[in-house]
Short mmCIF file of C-alpha atoms and ligand atoms in Angstrom, two decimals:
data_model
loop_
_atom_site.label_atom_id
_atom_site.label_comp_id
_atom_site.label_asym_id
_atom_site.label_seq_id
_atom_site.Cartn_x
_atom_site.Cartn_y
_atom_site.Cartn_z
CA MET A 227 21.81 8.40 16.58
CA THR A 228 20.06 5.12 15.78
CA GLY A 229 17.38 6.27 13.32
CA MET A 230 17.42 6.76 9.60
CA ARG A 231 19.84 9.38 8.26
CA VAL A 232 18.55 11.84 5.64
CA ASP A 233 20.65 14.47 3.86
CA VAL A 234 19.05 17.17 1.72
CA VAL A 235 21.01 19.48 -0.63
CA SER A 236 19.28 22.64 -1.87
CA ILE A 237 19.98 26.27 -2.80
CA PHE A 238 16.98 27.11 -0.53
CA PRO A 239 17.77 25.20 2.70
CA ASP A 240 15.12 27.21 4.61
CA TYR A 241 12.52 25.57 2.37
CA LEU A 242 12.99 22.41 4.47
CA ALA A 243 12.26 24.21 7.76
CA PRO A 244 8.76 22.63 7.99
CA LEU A 245 10.56 19.37 8.82
CA ASP A 246 11.40 20.91 12.20
CA LEU A 247 7.68 20.87 13.04
CA SER A 248 5.10 18.32 14.20
CA LEU A 249 5.78 14.59 14.31
CA ILE A 250 8.82 14.78 12.04
CA GLY A 251 10.38 17.50 14.22
CA LYS A 252 9.63 15.40 17.33
CA ALA A 253 11.14 12.30 15.66
CA ARG A 254 14.33 14.29 14.97
CA ARG A 255 14.53 15.49 18.58
CA GLU A 256 14.00 11.87 19.76
CA GLY A 257 16.79 10.58 17.49
CA LEU A 258 14.45 8.53 15.30
CA LEU A 259 15.46 10.62 12.30
CA ASP A 260 18.84 12.27 11.63
CA LEU A 261 17.95 14.94 9.08
CA ARG A 262 20.72 17.24 7.78
CA VAL A 263 20.16 20.09 5.28
CA HIS A 264 23.04 21.43 3.17
CA ASP A 265 23.29 24.64 1.08
CA LEU A 266 24.56 23.83 -2.43
CA ARG A 267 26.20 27.25 -2.66
CA ASP A 268 28.62 26.13 0.07
CA PHE A 269 30.14 23.97 -2.65
CA THR A 270 30.89 26.83 -5.03
CA HIS A 271 34.16 28.73 -5.16
CA ASP A 272 33.38 31.94 -7.10
CA ARG A 273 32.49 35.28 -5.56
CA HIS A 274 28.89 35.00 -6.78
CA ARG A 275 28.53 31.42 -5.55
CA THR A 276 27.20 30.47 -9.01
CA VAL A 277 25.16 27.28 -9.29
CA ASP A 278 23.65 27.72 -12.75
CA ASP A 279 24.68 28.35 -16.35
CA SER A 280 23.09 28.59 -19.80
CA PRO A 281 21.87 25.32 -21.41
CA TYR A 282 23.94 23.67 -24.10
CA GLY A 283 21.79 23.45 -27.23
CA GLY A 284 20.06 26.70 -26.34
CA GLY A 285 16.53 27.11 -24.97
CA ALA A 286 14.91 29.05 -22.15
CA GLY A 287 16.11 29.18 -18.60
CA MET A 288 19.28 28.03 -16.90
CA VAL A 289 20.69 24.63 -15.91
CA MET A 290 22.32 23.73 -12.61
CA ARG A 291 26.10 23.30 -12.98
CA PRO A 292 27.55 19.81 -12.30
CA GLU A 293 30.61 20.84 -10.30
CA PRO A 294 28.87 22.13 -7.13
CA TRP A 295 26.61 19.07 -7.15
CA GLY A 296 29.57 16.70 -7.55
CA GLU A 297 31.36 18.30 -4.61
CA ALA A 298 28.22 18.44 -2.46
CA LEU A 299 27.35 14.76 -2.97
CA ASP A 300 31.01 13.75 -2.47
CA ALA A 301 31.00 15.60 0.85
CA VAL A 302 27.75 13.98 1.98
CA VAL A 303 29.00 10.49 1.10
CA ALA A 304 32.34 11.14 2.79
CA SER A 305 30.56 12.15 6.03
CA GLY A 306 28.91 8.78 6.63
CA GLU A 307 29.36 4.99 6.64
CA GLY A 308 28.57 3.26 3.32
CA VAL A 309 26.59 5.21 0.71
CA PRO A 310 23.12 6.76 0.75
CA HIS A 311 20.25 5.99 -1.62
CA LEU A 312 20.10 9.21 -3.65
CA VAL A 313 16.59 10.44 -4.51
CA VAL A 314 16.33 13.16 -7.16
CA PRO A 315 12.84 14.67 -7.58
CA GLY A 316 11.95 15.62 -11.14
CA PRO A 317 8.80 15.85 -13.28
CA ALA A 318 10.30 13.15 -15.54
CA GLY A 319 10.77 10.72 -12.65
CA LYS A 320 8.97 7.51 -11.68
CA PRO A 321 5.67 8.33 -9.84
CA PHE A 322 6.15 8.40 -6.06
CA THR A 323 3.82 5.83 -4.40
CA GLN A 324 3.09 4.39 -0.96
CA GLN A 325 4.99 1.28 -2.00
CA MET A 326 8.01 3.48 -2.81
CA ALA A 327 7.61 5.16 0.58
CA ARG A 328 7.66 1.71 2.23
CA ASP A 329 10.76 0.71 0.25
CA LEU A 330 12.64 3.93 1.10
CA ALA A 331 11.62 3.63 4.78
CA ALA A 332 13.57 0.37 4.88
CA GLU A 333 16.80 2.14 3.89
CA PRO A 334 19.31 3.34 6.56
CA TRP A 335 20.42 6.46 4.67
CA LEU A 336 18.69 8.65 2.10
CA ALA A 337 20.04 11.71 0.29
CA PHE A 338 17.89 14.17 -1.66
CA ALA A 339 19.09 16.51 -4.43
CA CYS A 340 16.72 19.45 -4.88
CA GLY A 341 16.99 20.86 -8.38
CA ARG A 342 15.90 24.33 -9.50
CA TYR A 343 15.89 26.31 -12.76
CA GLU A 344 15.39 23.95 -15.72
CA GLY A 345 16.98 21.09 -13.78
CA ILE A 346 20.36 19.62 -12.89
CA ASP A 347 23.04 18.77 -15.52
CA GLU A 348 22.23 15.12 -16.32
CA ARG A 349 25.85 14.00 -15.74
CA VAL A 350 25.39 14.53 -11.98
CA VAL A 351 22.90 11.65 -11.75
CA GLU A 352 25.00 9.52 -14.14
CA ASP A 353 28.12 10.10 -12.03
CA ALA A 354 26.34 9.45 -8.72
CA ALA A 355 24.87 6.19 -10.07
CA THR A 356 28.41 4.84 -10.44
CA ARG A 357 28.76 4.75 -6.63
CA MET A 358 25.28 4.77 -5.03
CA PRO A 359 21.67 3.73 -5.80
CA VAL A 360 19.82 6.61 -7.48
CA SER A 361 16.03 7.07 -7.95
CA VAL A 362 14.55 9.90 -10.04
CA VAL A 363 11.06 10.35 -8.62
CA SER A 364 8.08 12.54 -9.51
CA LEU A 365 5.52 13.73 -7.00
CA GLY A 366 2.82 13.93 -9.62
CA ASP A 367 1.84 15.02 -13.12
CA TYR A 368 2.09 18.78 -12.60
CA VAL A 369 5.06 21.19 -12.74
CA LEU A 370 6.71 22.69 -9.64
CA ASN A 371 9.54 25.24 -9.63
CA GLY A 372 11.98 22.94 -7.87
CA GLY A 373 12.48 19.73 -5.92
CA GLU A 374 12.08 21.08 -2.38
CA VAL A 375 8.30 20.66 -2.16
CA ALA A 376 8.66 17.09 -3.40
CA VAL A 377 11.33 16.39 -0.78
CA LEU A 378 9.05 17.75 1.97
CA ALA A 379 6.31 15.34 0.89
CA ILE A 380 8.60 12.33 0.35
CA VAL A 381 10.45 12.77 3.67
CA GLU A 382 7.12 13.05 5.53
CA ALA A 383 5.66 9.98 3.74
CA VAL A 384 8.81 7.95 4.53
CA ALA A 385 9.55 9.19 8.06
CA ARG A 386 6.02 8.52 9.33
CA LEU A 387 6.55 4.83 8.49
CA LEU A 388 9.65 4.65 10.72
CA PRO A 389 9.14 2.73 14.00
CA GLY A 390 8.08 5.05 16.81
CA VAL A 391 7.32 8.11 14.68
CA ILE A 392 3.55 7.59 14.50
CA GLY A 393 2.20 6.84 18.01
CA ASN A 394 -0.39 4.26 17.05
CA ALA A 395 1.20 2.20 14.25
CA GLU A 396 -2.12 0.33 13.85
CA SER A 397 -3.58 3.44 12.18
CA LEU A 398 -1.02 3.08 9.42
CA VAL A 399 -2.73 -0.12 8.28
CA GLU A 400 -6.12 1.41 7.56
CA GLU A 401 -4.88 4.23 5.36
CA SER A 402 -5.56 4.91 1.72
CA HIS A 403 -3.20 3.25 -0.71
CA GLU A 404 -2.15 0.80 2.01
CA ASP A 405 -4.17 -1.88 0.25
CA GLY A 406 -5.17 -0.27 -3.04
CA LEU A 407 -8.40 1.30 -1.71
CA LEU A 408 -9.16 4.85 -0.51
CA GLU A 409 -9.99 5.35 3.17
CA TYR A 410 -13.52 5.65 4.60
CA PRO A 411 -15.01 8.99 5.81
CA VAL A 412 -14.42 9.89 9.46
CA TYR A 413 -16.60 11.73 11.98
CA THR A 414 -16.37 13.00 15.57
CA LYS A 415 -18.58 14.88 18.05
CA PRO A 416 -21.15 16.52 17.90
CA PRO A 417 -23.55 13.81 16.55
CA VAL A 418 -25.42 16.57 14.66
CA TRP A 419 -23.68 19.64 13.20
CA ARG A 420 -25.44 22.27 11.07
CA ASP A 421 -28.31 19.80 10.73
CA ARG A 422 -25.91 17.18 9.45
CA ALA A 423 -26.05 13.89 11.39
CA VAL A 424 -23.25 11.37 11.78
CA PRO A 425 -24.18 8.06 9.96
CA PRO A 426 -26.19 6.11 12.61
CA VAL A 427 -24.22 2.89 12.06
CA LEU A 428 -21.17 4.64 13.59
CA LEU A 429 -23.11 5.25 16.82
CA SER A 430 -24.48 1.66 16.92
CA GLY A 431 -21.56 0.00 18.70
CA ASP A 432 -21.98 -2.93 16.25
CA HIS A 433 -18.36 -3.33 15.18
CA GLY A 434 -19.23 -5.83 12.44
CA ALA A 435 -21.73 -3.43 10.89
CA ILE A 436 -19.32 -0.50 11.28
CA ALA A 437 -16.52 -2.44 9.56
CA ALA A 438 -18.92 -3.47 6.77
CA TRP A 439 -20.09 0.15 6.29
CA ARG A 440 -16.51 1.39 6.20
CA ASP A 441 -15.57 -1.27 3.67
CA ALA A 442 -18.46 -0.32 1.45
CA GLN A 443 -17.49 3.36 1.75
CA ARG A 444 -13.93 2.53 0.74
CA LEU A 445 -15.03 0.64 -2.36
CA ALA A 446 -17.59 3.33 -3.28
CA ARG A 447 -15.12 6.21 -2.85
CA THR A 448 -12.45 4.36 -4.79
CA ALA A 449 -14.92 3.71 -7.60
CA GLU A 450 -15.97 7.39 -7.71
CA ARG A 451 -12.69 9.23 -7.15
CA ARG A 452 -10.02 6.89 -8.37
CA PRO A 453 -11.31 4.84 -11.30
CA ASP A 454 -7.71 3.83 -11.89
CA LEU A 455 -7.85 2.09 -8.49
CA ARG A 456 -11.50 1.19 -8.85
CA HIS A 457 -12.71 -2.28 -8.16
CA VAL A 458 -10.17 -4.68 -6.92
CA ALA A 459 -9.62 -5.92 -10.42
CA ALA A 460 -8.00 -2.54 -11.22
CA ALA A 461 -5.99 -2.75 -8.03
CA LEU A 462 -4.90 -6.25 -9.01
CA ASP A 463 -4.19 -5.05 -12.53
CA ALA A 464 -2.15 -2.20 -11.02
CA GLY A 465 -0.02 -4.94 -9.57
CA GLY A 466 0.20 -6.47 -13.04
CA LEU A 467 -2.03 -9.31 -11.84
CA GLU A 468 -4.82 -10.75 -14.00
CA VAL A 469 -7.98 -12.23 -12.49
CA ARG A 470 -10.08 -14.64 -14.50
CA PRO A 471 -12.40 -17.63 -14.10
CA ALA A 472 -10.53 -20.88 -13.46
CA GLN A 473 -10.07 -23.20 -16.40
CA PRO A 474 -9.62 -27.01 -16.22
CA ALA A 475 -6.00 -26.43 -17.22
CA ASP A 476 -5.46 -24.46 -14.01
CA ALA A 477 -6.26 -27.46 -11.80
CA GLU A 478 -2.74 -28.91 -11.55
CA GLU A 479 -1.20 -25.62 -10.43
CA LEU A 480 -4.15 -24.87 -8.15
CA ALA A 481 -3.77 -28.23 -6.37
CA VAL A 482 -0.11 -27.39 -5.74
CA LEU A 483 -0.91 -23.86 -4.54
CA GLN A 484 -3.62 -25.20 -2.22
CA ARG A 485 -1.12 -27.52 -0.55
CA ALA A 486 1.41 -24.66 -0.18
CA CYS A 487 -1.20 -22.33 1.34
CA TRP A 488 -2.93 -24.82 3.66
CA LEU A 489 0.29 -26.17 5.14
CA SER A 490 0.39 -23.20 7.54
CA GLU A 491 -3.28 -23.82 8.40
CA ALA A 492 -2.48 -27.48 9.15
CA VAL A 493 0.33 -26.39 11.47
CA ALA A 494 -1.78 -23.65 13.11
CA ASN A 495 -4.66 -26.04 13.70
CA SER A 496 -2.52 -29.22 14.29
CA THR A 497 -4.54 -31.26 11.83
CA LEU A 498 -3.98 -32.66 8.37
CA ASP A 499 -7.67 -33.34 7.93
CA ILE A 500 -8.07 -30.40 5.54
CA PRO A 501 -9.54 -31.23 2.09
CA ALA A 502 -7.49 -28.50 0.39
CA LEU A 503 -4.32 -30.32 1.52
CA SER A 504 -5.16 -33.66 -0.02
CA GLU A 505 -7.13 -32.81 -3.16
CA ASP A 506 -5.54 -33.83 -6.45
CA ALA A 507 -6.03 -32.02 -9.73
CA ASP A 508 -9.10 -34.07 -10.68
CA GLU A 509 -10.85 -33.20 -7.41
CA VAL A 510 -9.92 -29.54 -7.88
CA ARG A 511 -11.34 -29.68 -11.42
CA ARG A 512 -14.54 -31.22 -10.11
CA GLY A 513 -14.75 -28.33 -7.65
CA PHE A 514 -15.07 -25.91 -10.58
CA ALA A 515 -18.49 -27.43 -11.25
CA GLN A 516 -19.84 -26.62 -7.78
CA TRP A 517 -18.11 -23.32 -7.13
CA GLN A 518 -17.48 -20.19 -9.21
CA THR A 519 -13.69 -20.19 -9.05
CA TRP A 520 -11.27 -17.39 -10.00
CA VAL A 521 -7.52 -17.54 -10.36
CA VAL A 522 -4.90 -14.81 -10.36
CA ARG A 523 -1.81 -15.08 -12.51
CA SER A 524 1.35 -12.99 -12.40
CA GLY A 525 3.88 -13.42 -15.16
CA GLY A 526 2.08 -16.63 -16.15
CA ARG A 527 2.39 -18.08 -12.63
CA LEU A 528 -0.81 -18.97 -10.74
CA VAL A 529 -0.37 -16.91 -7.54
CA GLY A 530 -3.84 -16.73 -6.02
CA SER A 531 -7.41 -18.00 -6.14
CA VAL A 532 -10.82 -17.73 -4.50
CA ARG A 533 -14.17 -19.38 -5.06
CA ALA A 534 -17.77 -18.65 -4.13
CA ARG A 535 -21.28 -20.03 -4.51
CA ALA A 536 -24.80 -19.44 -3.33
CA SER A 537 -25.55 -21.49 -0.23
CA THR A 538 -27.65 -24.57 -0.88
CA GLU A 539 -28.92 -24.57 2.71
CA THR A 540 -29.38 -20.88 3.54
CA PRO A 541 -31.17 -18.75 0.90
CA GLY A 542 -29.51 -15.34 0.44
CA GLN A 543 -26.15 -16.52 1.74
CA TRP A 544 -23.10 -16.17 -0.53
CA GLU A 545 -20.36 -18.55 0.54
CA ILE A 546 -16.70 -17.72 -0.11
CA GLY A 547 -13.92 -20.29 0.17
CA ARG A 548 -10.44 -21.39 -0.76
CA LEU A 549 -9.08 -17.84 -0.56
CA MET A 550 -5.38 -18.29 -1.18
CA VAL A 551 -2.28 -16.28 -2.12
CA ALA A 552 1.15 -17.79 -2.82
CA PRO A 553 3.11 -17.54 0.48
CA ASP A 554 5.84 -15.41 -1.11
CA LEU A 555 3.30 -12.85 -2.28
CA GLN A 556 1.24 -12.55 0.89
CA GLY A 557 0.96 -9.17 2.66
CA ARG A 558 0.54 -7.09 -0.54
CA GLY A 559 -3.23 -6.77 -0.43
CA ILE A 560 -3.85 -9.49 -3.04
CA GLY A 561 -5.81 -11.60 -0.52
CA ARG A 562 -7.91 -8.61 0.48
CA ALA A 563 -8.49 -7.75 -3.18
CA LEU A 564 -9.53 -11.33 -3.98
CA LEU A 565 -11.91 -11.40 -1.01
CA ALA A 566 -13.55 -8.18 -2.20
CA TYR A 567 -13.63 -9.64 -5.73
CA ALA A 568 -15.59 -12.67 -4.50
CA GLU A 569 -17.84 -10.42 -2.40
CA ALA A 570 -18.52 -8.20 -5.39
CA ALA A 571 -19.51 -11.28 -7.41
CA ALA A 572 -22.39 -12.00 -5.05
CA PRO A 573 -25.68 -12.09 -6.99
CA ALA A 574 -28.40 -9.50 -6.43
CA GLY A 575 -30.52 -10.38 -3.42
CA THR A 576 -27.58 -11.65 -1.41
CA ARG A 577 -28.18 -10.81 2.22
CA ARG A 578 -25.17 -12.35 3.96
CA LEU A 579 -21.61 -13.29 3.12
CA TRP A 580 -20.15 -16.44 4.69
CA ILE A 581 -16.58 -17.66 5.07
CA ASN A 582 -14.96 -20.41 7.17
CA THR A 583 -11.47 -20.87 8.62
CA GLY A 584 -9.57 -22.84 11.24
CA THR A 585 -10.43 -22.05 14.85
CA ARG A 586 -6.75 -21.39 15.47
CA SER A 587 -6.04 -19.60 12.17
CA ALA A 588 -5.27 -16.32 13.95
CA ALA A 589 -4.09 -14.41 10.86
CA ASN A 590 -7.19 -15.36 8.88
CA LEU A 591 -9.51 -14.52 11.79
CA ARG A 592 -7.86 -11.10 12.11
CA ARG A 593 -8.05 -10.54 8.35
CA TYR A 594 -11.74 -11.48 8.12
CA ARG A 595 -12.70 -9.44 11.18
CA ARG A 596 -10.89 -6.44 9.66
CA ALA A 597 -12.98 -7.04 6.51
CA GLY A 598 -16.17 -6.78 8.59
CA TYR A 599 -16.93 -10.44 9.29
CA ARG A 600 -18.05 -11.64 12.72
CA ALA A 601 -17.48 -15.15 14.03
CA ARG A 602 -20.60 -17.22 14.59
CA PRO A 603 -20.71 -18.90 17.98
CA GLY A 604 -19.95 -22.62 18.20
CA GLU A 605 -18.29 -25.08 15.87
CA GLY A 606 -18.08 -24.17 12.20
CA ARG A 607 -19.26 -26.23 9.25
CA PHE A 608 -16.18 -28.48 9.50
CA GLY A 609 -14.44 -29.87 12.58
CA GLY A 610 -11.96 -27.44 14.19
CA THR A 611 -13.28 -24.51 12.18
CA VAL A 612 -15.34 -21.39 12.77
CA ASP A 613 -17.91 -19.79 10.46
CA LEU A 614 -17.75 -16.02 9.94
CA VAL A 615 -20.52 -13.95 8.38
CA LYS A 616 -21.02 -10.37 7.19
CA ASP A 617 -24.44 -8.88 6.56
CA VAL A 618 -24.84 -7.06 3.26
CA PRO A 619 -25.57 -3.40 4.11
CA GLY A 620 -29.20 -2.49 3.46
CA ALA A 621 -30.34 -6.12 2.95
CA ASP A 622 -32.77 -7.77 5.39
CA ALA A 623 -30.70 -9.77 7.79
CA ILE A 624 -30.79 -13.56 7.77
CA SER A 625 -31.75 -14.82 11.26
C1 JD8 B 2058 12.46 19.13 -9.51
C2 JD8 B 2058 13.58 22.05 -11.35
C3 JD8 B 2058 11.49 23.01 -12.34
C4 JD8 B 2058 10.97 21.43 -14.15
C5 JD8 B 2058 11.10 23.52 -16.03
C6 JD8 B 2058 9.77 24.26 -14.17
C7 JD8 B 2058 8.82 16.59 -8.76
N1 JD8 B 2058 6.00 16.51 -9.69
C8 JD8 B 2058 6.92 17.49 -10.00
N2 JD8 B 2058 6.66 18.55 -10.75
N3 JD8 B 2058 7.78 19.33 -10.85
C9 JD8 B 2058 8.76 18.75 -10.16
C10 JD8 B 2058 10.14 19.31 -10.13
C11 JD8 B 2058 10.38 20.49 -10.86
C12 JD8 B 2058 11.69 20.95 -10.90
C13 JD8 B 2058 12.72 20.27 -10.24
C14 JD8 B 2058 11.15 18.65 -9.46
C15 JD8 B 2058 13.92 20.98 -10.53
N4 JD8 B 2058 12.24 22.02 -11.55
C16 JD8 B 2058 11.63 22.70 -13.83
C17 JD8 B 2058 11.07 21.13 -15.61
C18 JD8 B 2058 10.43 22.25 -16.39
N5 JD8 B 2058 11.08 23.82 -14.59
C19 JD8 B 2058 8.24 17.57 -9.58
N6 JD8 B 2058 9.22 15.77 -8.08
#
């Protein structure tokens, strides 16, 4: 069995039966997931198979006894190589998130302890933490009767990230919470249903326009339904990152970050003739006069930046440039959030967004196309580059 191993301990093992169904059930049958469910009562020794007792200090309800849990977790650990990462659902736990799902999906072995009654004697978690990693996790700010429902949700959220479980892994990328924004609305046939038509842009075949519409829908939905995630600034804040206009004092660090970020571009495009690579702090500072420039700091460290300005040649065109994220922080959606930040800063009347990158900067080209930009034919503004543009939905196009 090559896949991830998951052990679940509960007094209601049948509660986990839904994990026999659908893609998770198929993944188990294909050996992508080794899921084992254990009955806690099998680790009791009295005639009534007792798992609970009255709470010390008084109060309503019953508490789960430590002894059966100790024996159950000992048995699980003894039945495998190494130790599992123990996940204990509880309303007092850390909120479960997509990032946590990604982190758990990287683990070889997970164990889940499903509590019931008023909860599990606290010494069980303390004891387990002496020999394995333990996470107390909450599904959300509401009260359930036990941990089983949370385990169903967490196992599904984790298992679907395992290689081979979801047929088309690409679809994982576009999902809500993957990059801090909610997903766009989806439609299928018929084109008109109960006098309700599918948005025409989706039938246009214009992939740039479709991507732009979907992006706008994602930002709008996020603003309306999840103000906590609203606007990329919130998403950046959620990551503990602060966005603000660049100050002259940022220039030294920005010059260093530019060199770090454009090194890969120089390699990809086999040229060192890239201004961002050779600018010193004074030149960067002078750039603040021509471009609106924003920087992102995390823990005091300058980790990202972007700049934008209205085109001097093409009225209605908002030009975005120098989008950069510290190499060690790339892939977390910061770049996408900064791009949307610069887009959102476009003045009223903007009709087209413009960005430029190296002809052979494959990652950037993919990123910008996914953000709704289309490459303009021919050489870009600078040698060895390509210009990409995105029309602002509802604005008259620039020819
Ligand atoms: C585990 C016992 C019930 C909880 C007295 C009701 C998670 N988001 C979440 N809400 N509730 C749980 C959860 C509830 C549990 C147990 C998880 C074990 N209960 C208790 C305390 C108040 N009863 C959860 N994840």
